[in-house]
Amino acid sequence: MKKKVTMQDIADQLNISKNSVSQALRGKEGVSEETRERIKRVAEEMGYQYPGARKQKKPGRTGNIGLIASDFAFSFKNFFGEIYLSIEKEVVKRGMNLHIQSINRDQKENLILPSFIENKMVDGILILSHISTEYINKVISTDIPTVLVDYHHPNIHADAVLTNNRFGAYLAVQHLIELNHRDIAFVGNVKYLPSYEERYEGYLLALREYGIEPNEKFIFKNAEEKEEVILQYIQQLEQQPTAWFCANDRLGFLVNSGLKQQGIQVPDQASICSYDNGQLSKISTPKTTTVDIDLELYGRRAVELLFWRMENKNEPFQEILLSSKLIKRESTALAPKRS
């Protein structure tokens, strides 16, 4: 029989006192945030059962939560992967199990639900990003409490946790305008994800409020995330914009690469601002100014809202909007003077 992991085992592993472990795992003061996170991480690795996980599940409950997303959404490992890890951590902390399934095209088009939803083997469902409005409504029709993460639609009646993409994009473009940029390009496929369309709207809002007319030649709103495509966009321009706002960090990285291939220096000749504050924004040369999203908070708030909904099934639906902040790095500078 496998030995039960105790707080003393965790303390011995980290060479600290059992009291410090207890304070960290019970949310008490007395340890630094860095130490607390290290203790939690080791506790999870060793299989320690949190006090909340030992509680008996309520009568009529399965003790399970479902998490679904499209194959496409799950492919964004740096973004949705971090949200998923946060969700898993919160669900386990509350003493429940997490069932995960990606939804492929056939399942989406034929409205085939995962068996754990069809057979009502979960007490609540989290849906990451967009699958299709029809599919999501099929999930909701099961009457299992459902929360959307990073997606909403007027025809979907469910709770949602969202990031304020419009305002985040507005902050990014405003930053470029305050650096005297007027010729600002947009790059992103607005049909790919609703969040990209919202970021495009934020780009337009900032230009409008500062009295700048959008230049259609600088707007690439069906952009594929391929190096050759982005390079072609740059090469076809008769006049280069002095700044680029990109709907995500990968596009920012590709724009940076394309500009370099054309001999355009960043940020001296062209500034770049992107979105998500992912790994590519940090390893790019120069590092990319970007809009940061607290992905850990995203997951945590989604689980909190779902557990609230499970206890309050008749309350009005809520949309929780999380704010974003601009991280200024070396890829943005004052606009070059036109000759």
CSV table of C-alpha atoms in Angstrom, one decimal:
chain,number,residue,atom,x,y,z
A,1,MET,CA,0.0,0.0,0.0
A,2,LYS,CA,1.3,3.4,-1.0
A,3,LYS,CA,2.5,5.5,2.0
A,4,LYS,CA,0.4,8.6,2.7
A,5,VAL,CA,2.4,11.8,2.1
A,6,THR,CA,2.5,14.0,5.2
A,7,MET,CA,3.5,17.6,5.8
A,8,GLN,CA,6.6,16.3,7.5
A,9,ASP,CA,7.6,14.5,4.4
A,10,ILE,CA,7.3,17.7,2.4
A,11,ALA,CA,9.3,19.6,5.1
A,12,ASP,CA,12.1,16.9,5.0
A,13,GLN,CA,12.2,17.1,1.2
A,14,LEU,CA,12.7,20.9,1.3
A,15,ASN,CA,14.8,20.9,4.4
A,16,ILE,CA,12.4,23.4,6.2
A,17,SER,CA,10.2,23.2,9.2
A,18,LYS,CA,6.9,21.4,9.3
A,19,ASN,CA,5.3,24.6,10.6
A,20,SER,CA,6.4,26.5,7.4
A,21,VAL,CA,4.8,23.8,5.3
A,22,SER,CA,1.6,24.0,7.3
A,23,GLN,CA,1.4,27.8,7.0
A,24,ALA,CA,2.0,27.7,3.3
A,25,LEU,CA,-0.6,25.0,2.5
A,26,ARG,CA,-3.2,26.5,4.8
A,27,GLY,CA,-2.8,30.0,3.3
A,28,LYS,CA,-1.5,31.4,6.5
A,29,GLU,CA,1.0,34.3,6.9
A,30,GLY,CA,4.6,33.6,8.0
A,31,VAL,CA,6.2,32.5,4.7
A,32,SER,CA,7.2,34.4,1.6
A,33,GLU,CA,5.2,34.0,-1.6
A,34,GLU,CA,8.2,32.4,-3.3
A,35,THR,CA,8.5,29.8,-0.5
A,36,ARG,CA,4.8,29.2,-0.5
A,37,GLU,CA,4.7,28.4,-4.2
A,38,ARG,CA,7.7,26.1,-3.9
A,39,ILE,CA,6.0,24.2,-1.1
A,40,LYS,CA,2.8,23.9,-3.1
A,41,ARG,CA,4.7,22.7,-6.1
A,42,VAL,CA,6.6,20.0,-4.2
A,43,ALA,CA,3.4,19.0,-2.3
A,44,GLU,CA,1.6,18.4,-5.6
A,45,GLU,CA,4.6,16.5,-7.1
A,46,MET,CA,4.7,14.2,-4.0
A,47,GLY,CA,0.9,13.6,-4.2
A,48,TYR,CA,0.0,15.3,-1.0
A,49,GLN,CA,-3.8,15.6,-0.5
A,50,TYR,CA,-4.8,19.1,0.5
A,51,PRO,CA,-7.2,19.5,3.4
A,52,GLY,CA,-10.0,20.5,0.9
A,53,ALA,CA,-9.4,17.3,-1.1
A,54,ARG,CA,-10.3,15.1,1.8
A,55,LYS,CA,-13.8,16.4,2.1
A,56,GLN,CA,-16.5,14.1,1.0
A,57,LYS,CA,-18.3,15.0,-2.2
A,58,LYS,CA,-21.9,16.3,-1.8
A,59,PRO,CA,-24.8,13.9,-2.3
A,60,GLY,CA,-25.8,13.7,-6.0
A,61,ARG,CA,-22.4,14.9,-7.2
A,62,THR,CA,-19.9,13.0,-9.3
A,63,GLY,CA,-16.8,14.8,-8.0
A,64,ASN,CA,-15.7,15.5,-11.5
A,65,ILE,CA,-15.3,18.6,-13.7
A,66,GLY,CA,-15.1,18.6,-17.5
A,67,LEU,CA,-12.8,20.7,-19.6
A,68,ILE,CA,-13.2,20.8,-23.4
A,69,ALA,CA,-11.7,22.8,-26.2
A,70,SER,CA,-11.1,22.5,-30.0
A,71,ASP,CA,-8.0,20.9,-31.3
A,72,PHE,CA,-7.0,24.3,-32.6
A,73,ALA,CA,-7.3,26.0,-29.1
A,74,PHE,CA,-5.3,23.2,-27.5
A,75,SER,CA,-2.5,23.8,-30.1
A,76,PHE,CA,-1.9,27.2,-28.5
A,77,LYS,CA,0.2,25.5,-25.7
A,78,ASN,CA,1.8,28.7,-24.4
A,79,PHE,CA,-1.6,30.4,-23.9
A,80,PHE,CA,-4.3,27.9,-23.3
A,81,GLY,CA,-1.8,25.4,-21.8
A,82,GLU,CA,-1.1,27.8,-18.9
A,83,ILE,CA,-4.8,28.4,-18.4
A,84,TYR,CA,-5.4,24.7,-18.3
A,85,LEU,CA,-2.7,24.1,-15.7
A,86,SER,CA,-4.2,26.8,-13.5
A,87,ILE,CA,-7.7,25.2,-13.9
A,88,GLU,CA,-6.3,21.8,-13.0
A,89,LYS,CA,-4.6,23.1,-9.9
A,90,GLU,CA,-7.8,24.9,-8.7
A,91,VAL,CA,-10.0,21.9,-9.4
A,92,VAL,CA,-7.7,19.5,-7.5
A,93,LYS,CA,-7.4,21.9,-4.7
A,94,ARG,CA,-11.2,21.8,-4.3
A,95,GLY,CA,-11.1,18.0,-4.0
A,96,MET,CA,-12.4,17.2,-7.5
A,97,ASN,CA,-11.1,15.4,-10.6
A,98,LEU,CA,-10.7,17.0,-14.0
A,99,HIS,CA,-11.7,15.2,-17.2
A,100,ILE,CA,-10.2,16.7,-20.4
A,101,GLN,CA,-11.1,16.2,-24.1
A,102,SER,CA,-10.2,18.0,-27.3
A,103,ILE,CA,-13.0,18.4,-29.9
A,104,ASN,CA,-12.1,17.6,-33.5
A,105,ARG,CA,-13.8,18.8,-36.6
A,106,ASP,CA,-16.0,15.7,-37.0
A,107,GLN,CA,-17.2,16.0,-33.4
A,108,LYS,CA,-17.9,19.7,-33.8
A,109,GLU,CA,-19.8,19.4,-37.1
A,110,ASN,CA,-21.9,16.4,-36.0
A,111,LEU,CA,-22.5,17.8,-32.5
A,112,ILE,CA,-20.9,14.7,-30.8
A,113,LEU,CA,-20.4,15.4,-27.1
A,114,PRO,CA,-17.7,13.7,-25.0
A,115,SER,CA,-19.1,10.7,-23.1
A,116,PHE,CA,-18.5,12.3,-19.8
A,117,ILE,CA,-20.9,15.1,-20.8
A,118,GLU,CA,-23.4,12.9,-22.7
A,119,ASN,CA,-23.7,10.6,-19.7
A,120,LYS,CA,-23.6,13.4,-17.1
A,121,MET,CA,-20.5,12.2,-15.4
A,122,VAL,CA,-19.4,15.7,-14.5
A,123,ASP,CA,-20.8,18.4,-12.2
A,124,GLY,CA,-19.6,21.3,-14.2
A,125,ILE,CA,-18.0,22.1,-17.6
A,126,LEU,CA,-15.4,24.6,-18.6
A,127,ILE,CA,-15.1,25.4,-22.4
A,128,LEU,CA,-11.8,27.0,-23.5
A,129,SER,CA,-12.1,29.5,-26.4
A,130,HIS,CA,-14.4,28.9,-29.3
A,131,ILE,CA,-15.7,25.6,-30.7
A,132,SER,CA,-18.9,26.7,-32.5
A,133,THR,CA,-22.0,28.5,-31.2
A,134,GLU,CA,-24.1,25.5,-32.1
A,135,TYR,CA,-21.8,23.0,-30.3
A,136,ILE,CA,-21.6,25.1,-27.2
A,137,ASN,CA,-25.3,25.4,-27.0
A,138,LYS,CA,-25.6,21.6,-27.3
A,139,VAL,CA,-23.4,21.4,-24.3
A,140,ILE,CA,-25.5,23.9,-22.4
A,141,SER,CA,-28.7,22.0,-23.3
A,142,THR,CA,-27.5,19.2,-21.0
A,143,ASP,CA,-28.2,21.5,-18.0
A,144,ILE,CA,-24.8,20.9,-16.6
A,145,PRO,CA,-23.4,24.2,-15.2
A,146,THR,CA,-21.1,25.6,-17.9
A,147,VAL,CA,-18.6,28.5,-17.9
A,148,LEU,CA,-16.9,29.8,-21.1
A,149,VAL,CA,-13.2,30.8,-20.9
A,150,ASP,CA,-12.0,33.5,-23.4
A,151,TYR,CA,-15.2,33.4,-25.5
A,152,HIS,CA,-18.7,34.8,-25.5
A,153,HIS,CA,-21.5,35.3,-28.0
A,154,PRO,CA,-25.0,37.0,-27.8
A,155,ASN,CA,-26.7,33.7,-28.7
A,156,ILE,CA,-24.9,31.7,-25.9
A,157,HIS,CA,-26.5,32.0,-22.5
A,158,ALA,CA,-23.8,31.1,-20.1
A,159,ASP,CA,-21.3,32.5,-17.7
A,160,ALA,CA,-18.0,33.6,-19.1
A,161,VAL,CA,-14.5,34.7,-18.0
A,162,LEU,CA,-12.9,37.0,-20.5
A,163,THR,CA,-9.9,39.3,-20.9
A,164,ASN,CA,-10.5,42.9,-22.1
A,165,ASN,CA,-8.9,42.5,-25.5
A,166,ARG,CA,-10.3,45.8,-26.8
A,167,PHE,CA,-8.8,47.8,-24.0
A,168,GLY,CA,-5.5,45.9,-24.0
A,169,ALA,CA,-5.1,46.5,-27.8
A,170,TYR,CA,-6.1,50.2,-27.2
A,171,LEU,CA,-3.3,50.5,-24.7
A,172,ALA,CA,-0.8,49.1,-27.1
A,173,VAL,CA,-1.7,51.3,-30.0
A,174,GLN,CA,-2.0,54.3,-27.7
A,175,HIS,CA,1.6,53.6,-26.6
A,176,LEU,CA,2.7,53.7,-30.3
A,177,ILE,CA,0.7,56.9,-31.0
A,178,GLU,CA,2.3,58.6,-27.9
A,179,LEU,CA,5.7,57.7,-29.5
A,180,ASN,CA,4.6,59.9,-32.5
A,181,HIS,CA,3.7,56.9,-34.8
A,182,ARG,CA,0.8,57.6,-37.2
A,183,ASP,CA,1.4,54.9,-39.8
A,184,ILE,CA,0.6,51.9,-37.7
A,185,ALA,CA,-0.1,48.5,-39.3
A,186,PHE,CA,-2.3,45.7,-37.9
A,187,VAL,CA,-1.6,42.0,-38.4
A,188,GLY,CA,-3.9,39.2,-37.3
A,189,ASN,CA,-6.5,36.8,-38.5
A,190,VAL,CA,-9.8,38.2,-37.1
A,191,LYS,CA,-11.7,35.1,-38.3
A,192,TYR,CA,-9.4,32.7,-36.4
A,193,LEU,CA,-10.3,33.7,-32.8
A,194,PRO,CA,-12.9,36.2,-31.5
A,195,SER,CA,-10.2,37.7,-29.3
A,196,TYR,CA,-8.2,38.7,-32.4
A,197,GLU,CA,-11.3,40.5,-33.8
A,198,GLU,CA,-11.6,42.3,-30.5
A,199,ARG,CA,-8.0,43.3,-30.6
A,200,TYR,CA,-8.5,44.7,-34.1
A,201,GLU,CA,-11.5,46.7,-32.8
A,202,GLY,CA,-9.2,48.1,-30.0
A,203,TYR,CA,-6.6,49.1,-32.7
A,204,LEU,CA,-9.3,51.0,-34.6
A,205,LEU,CA,-10.7,52.6,-31.5
A,206,ALA,CA,-7.3,54.0,-30.5
A,207,LEU,CA,-6.7,55.4,-34.0
A,208,ARG,CA,-10.2,57.0,-34.1
A,209,GLU,CA,-9.9,58.6,-30.7
A,210,TYR,CA,-6.5,60.2,-31.7
A,211,GLY,CA,-7.9,61.4,-35.1
A,212,ILE,CA,-5.8,59.0,-37.2
A,213,GLU,CA,-7.4,57.6,-40.4
A,214,PRO,CA,-6.7,53.8,-40.7
A,215,ASN,CA,-4.7,53.1,-43.8
A,216,GLU,CA,-6.2,50.0,-45.5
A,217,LYS,CA,-2.8,49.2,-47.1
A,218,PHE,CA,-1.4,48.7,-43.6
A,219,ILE,CA,-4.3,46.4,-42.3
A,220,PHE,CA,-3.7,42.6,-42.7
A,221,LYS,CA,-6.7,41.1,-40.9
A,222,ASN,CA,-6.6,37.7,-42.6
A,223,ALA,CA,-2.9,37.0,-41.8
A,224,GLU,CA,-1.7,33.5,-41.6
A,225,GLU,CA,1.0,32.8,-39.0
A,226,LYS,CA,3.6,31.8,-41.6
A,227,GLU,CA,7.0,33.4,-42.2
A,228,GLU,CA,6.6,33.6,-45.9
A,229,VAL,CA,3.2,35.2,-45.7
A,230,ILE,CA,4.3,37.9,-43.3
A,231,LEU,CA,7.4,38.6,-45.3
A,232,GLN,CA,5.3,39.0,-48.5
A,233,TYR,CA,3.1,41.5,-46.6
A,234,ILE,CA,6.2,43.6,-45.8
A,235,GLN,CA,7.7,43.3,-49.3
A,236,GLN,CA,4.5,44.4,-51.1
A,237,LEU,CA,4.3,47.7,-49.3
A,238,GLU,CA,5.3,50.7,-51.4
A,239,GLN,CA,5.7,52.7,-48.1
A,240,GLN,CA,6.5,51.1,-44.9
A,241,PRO,CA,4.6,51.8,-41.7
A,242,THR,CA,6.6,53.1,-38.8
A,243,ALA,CA,4.9,50.7,-36.3
A,244,TRP,CA,3.2,47.3,-36.3
A,245,PHE,CA,0.6,46.1,-33.9
A,246,CYS,CA,0.3,42.3,-33.9
A,247,ALA,CA,-2.6,40.3,-32.6
A,248,ASN,CA,-0.2,37.8,-30.8
A,249,ASP,CA,3.4,37.4,-29.9
A,250,ARG,CA,4.1,34.8,-32.7
A,251,LEU,CA,3.0,37.4,-35.3
A,252,GLY,CA,5.2,40.0,-33.6
A,253,PHE,CA,8.1,37.6,-33.8
A,254,LEU,CA,7.4,36.9,-37.5
A,255,VAL,CA,7.1,40.7,-38.3
A,256,ASN,CA,10.4,41.3,-36.5
A,257,SER,CA,12.1,38.5,-38.6
A,258,GLY,CA,10.6,39.8,-41.9
A,259,LEU,CA,11.7,43.4,-41.2
A,260,LYS,CA,15.2,42.3,-40.5
A,261,GLN,CA,15.3,40.4,-43.8
A,262,GLN,CA,14.3,43.6,-45.5
A,263,GLY,CA,17.1,45.5,-43.8
A,264,ILE,CA,14.6,47.5,-41.6
A,265,GLN,CA,15.9,48.0,-38.1
A,266,VAL,CA,13.7,47.5,-35.0
A,267,PRO,CA,13.0,49.9,-33.2
A,268,ASP,CA,15.0,52.6,-35.0
A,269,GLN,CA,13.1,52.3,-38.3
A,270,ALA,CA,10.0,50.4,-37.2
A,271,SER,CA,8.4,49.7,-33.8
A,272,ILE,CA,6.6,46.4,-32.9
A,273,CYS,CA,4.0,45.8,-30.3
A,274,SER,CA,2.3,42.4,-29.8
A,275,TYR,CA,-0.1,40.6,-27.4
A,276,ASP,CA,0.0,37.8,-24.7
A,277,ASN,CA,3.4,38.3,-23.1
A,278,GLY,CA,4.4,34.8,-24.1
A,279,GLN,CA,7.9,33.2,-24.5
A,280,LEU,CA,8.4,34.5,-28.1
A,281,SER,CA,8.1,38.2,-26.9
A,282,LYS,CA,10.8,37.5,-24.4
A,283,ILE,CA,13.3,35.7,-26.6
A,284,SER,CA,12.9,38.1,-29.6
A,285,THR,CA,15.7,40.5,-30.4
A,286,PRO,CA,15.0,43.1,-29.4
A,287,LYS,CA,12.5,41.9,-26.8
A,288,THR,CA,8.9,42.8,-27.8
A,289,THR,CA,6.7,45.3,-26.1
A,290,THR,CA,3.5,43.3,-25.5
A,291,VAL,CA,0.2,43.2,-23.6
A,292,ASP,CA,0.3,40.9,-20.6
A,293,ILE,CA,-2.6,38.6,-19.6
A,294,ASP,CA,-2.5,36.9,-16.2
A,295,LEU,CA,-3.2,33.4,-17.4
A,296,GLU,CA,-3.0,31.9,-13.9
A,297,LEU,CA,-5.7,34.3,-12.7
A,298,TYR,CA,-7.7,33.5,-15.8
A,299,GLY,CA,-7.9,29.8,-14.9
A,300,ARG,CA,-8.5,30.5,-11.2
A,301,ARG,CA,-11.4,32.9,-11.8
A,302,ALA,CA,-13.0,30.4,-14.3
A,303,VAL,CA,-13.0,27.7,-11.6
A,304,GLU,CA,-14.3,30.1,-9.0
A,305,LEU,CA,-17.2,31.1,-11.3
A,306,LEU,CA,-18.0,27.5,-12.2
A,307,PHE,CA,-18.2,26.4,-8.5
A,308,TRP,CA,-20.4,29.4,-7.8
A,309,ARG,CA,-22.7,28.5,-10.6
A,310,MET,CA,-22.9,24.9,-9.4
A,311,GLU,CA,-24.4,26.3,-6.1
A,312,ASN,CA,-26.5,29.1,-7.7
A,313,LYS,CA,-28.1,27.6,-10.8
A,314,ASN,CA,-30.9,30.1,-11.0
A,315,GLU,CA,-28.9,33.3,-10.7
A,316,PRO,CA,-28.4,35.6,-13.7
A,317,PHE,CA,-25.4,34.9,-15.9
A,318,GLN,CA,-22.2,36.8,-15.4
A,319,GLU,CA,-19.4,37.9,-17.6
A,320,ILE,CA,-16.1,38.5,-15.7
A,321,LEU,CA,-13.8,40.8,-17.6
A,322,LEU,CA,-10.1,40.7,-16.6
A,323,SER,CA,-7.9,43.7,-17.3
A,324,SER,CA,-4.6,43.6,-19.1
A,325,LYS,CA,-1.4,45.7,-18.8
A,326,LEU,CA,1.2,46.8,-21.2
A,327,ILE,CA,4.8,45.6,-20.8
A,328,LYS,CA,7.1,48.1,-22.4
A,329,ARG,CA,10.3,46.6,-23.8
A,330,GLU,CA,13.0,47.4,-26.4
A,331,SER,CA,10.9,46.9,-29.6
A,332,THR,CA,9.2,50.3,-29.4
A,333,ALA,CA,10.8,53.7,-29.8
A,334,LEU,CA,10.0,57.2,-31.1
A,335,ALA,CA,8.8,57.2,-34.7
A,336,PRO,CA,11.5,58.1,-37.2
A,337,LYS,CA,11.1,61.3,-39.0
A,338,ARG,CA,9.9,61.1,-42.5
A,339,SER,CA,12.1,62.7,-45.1
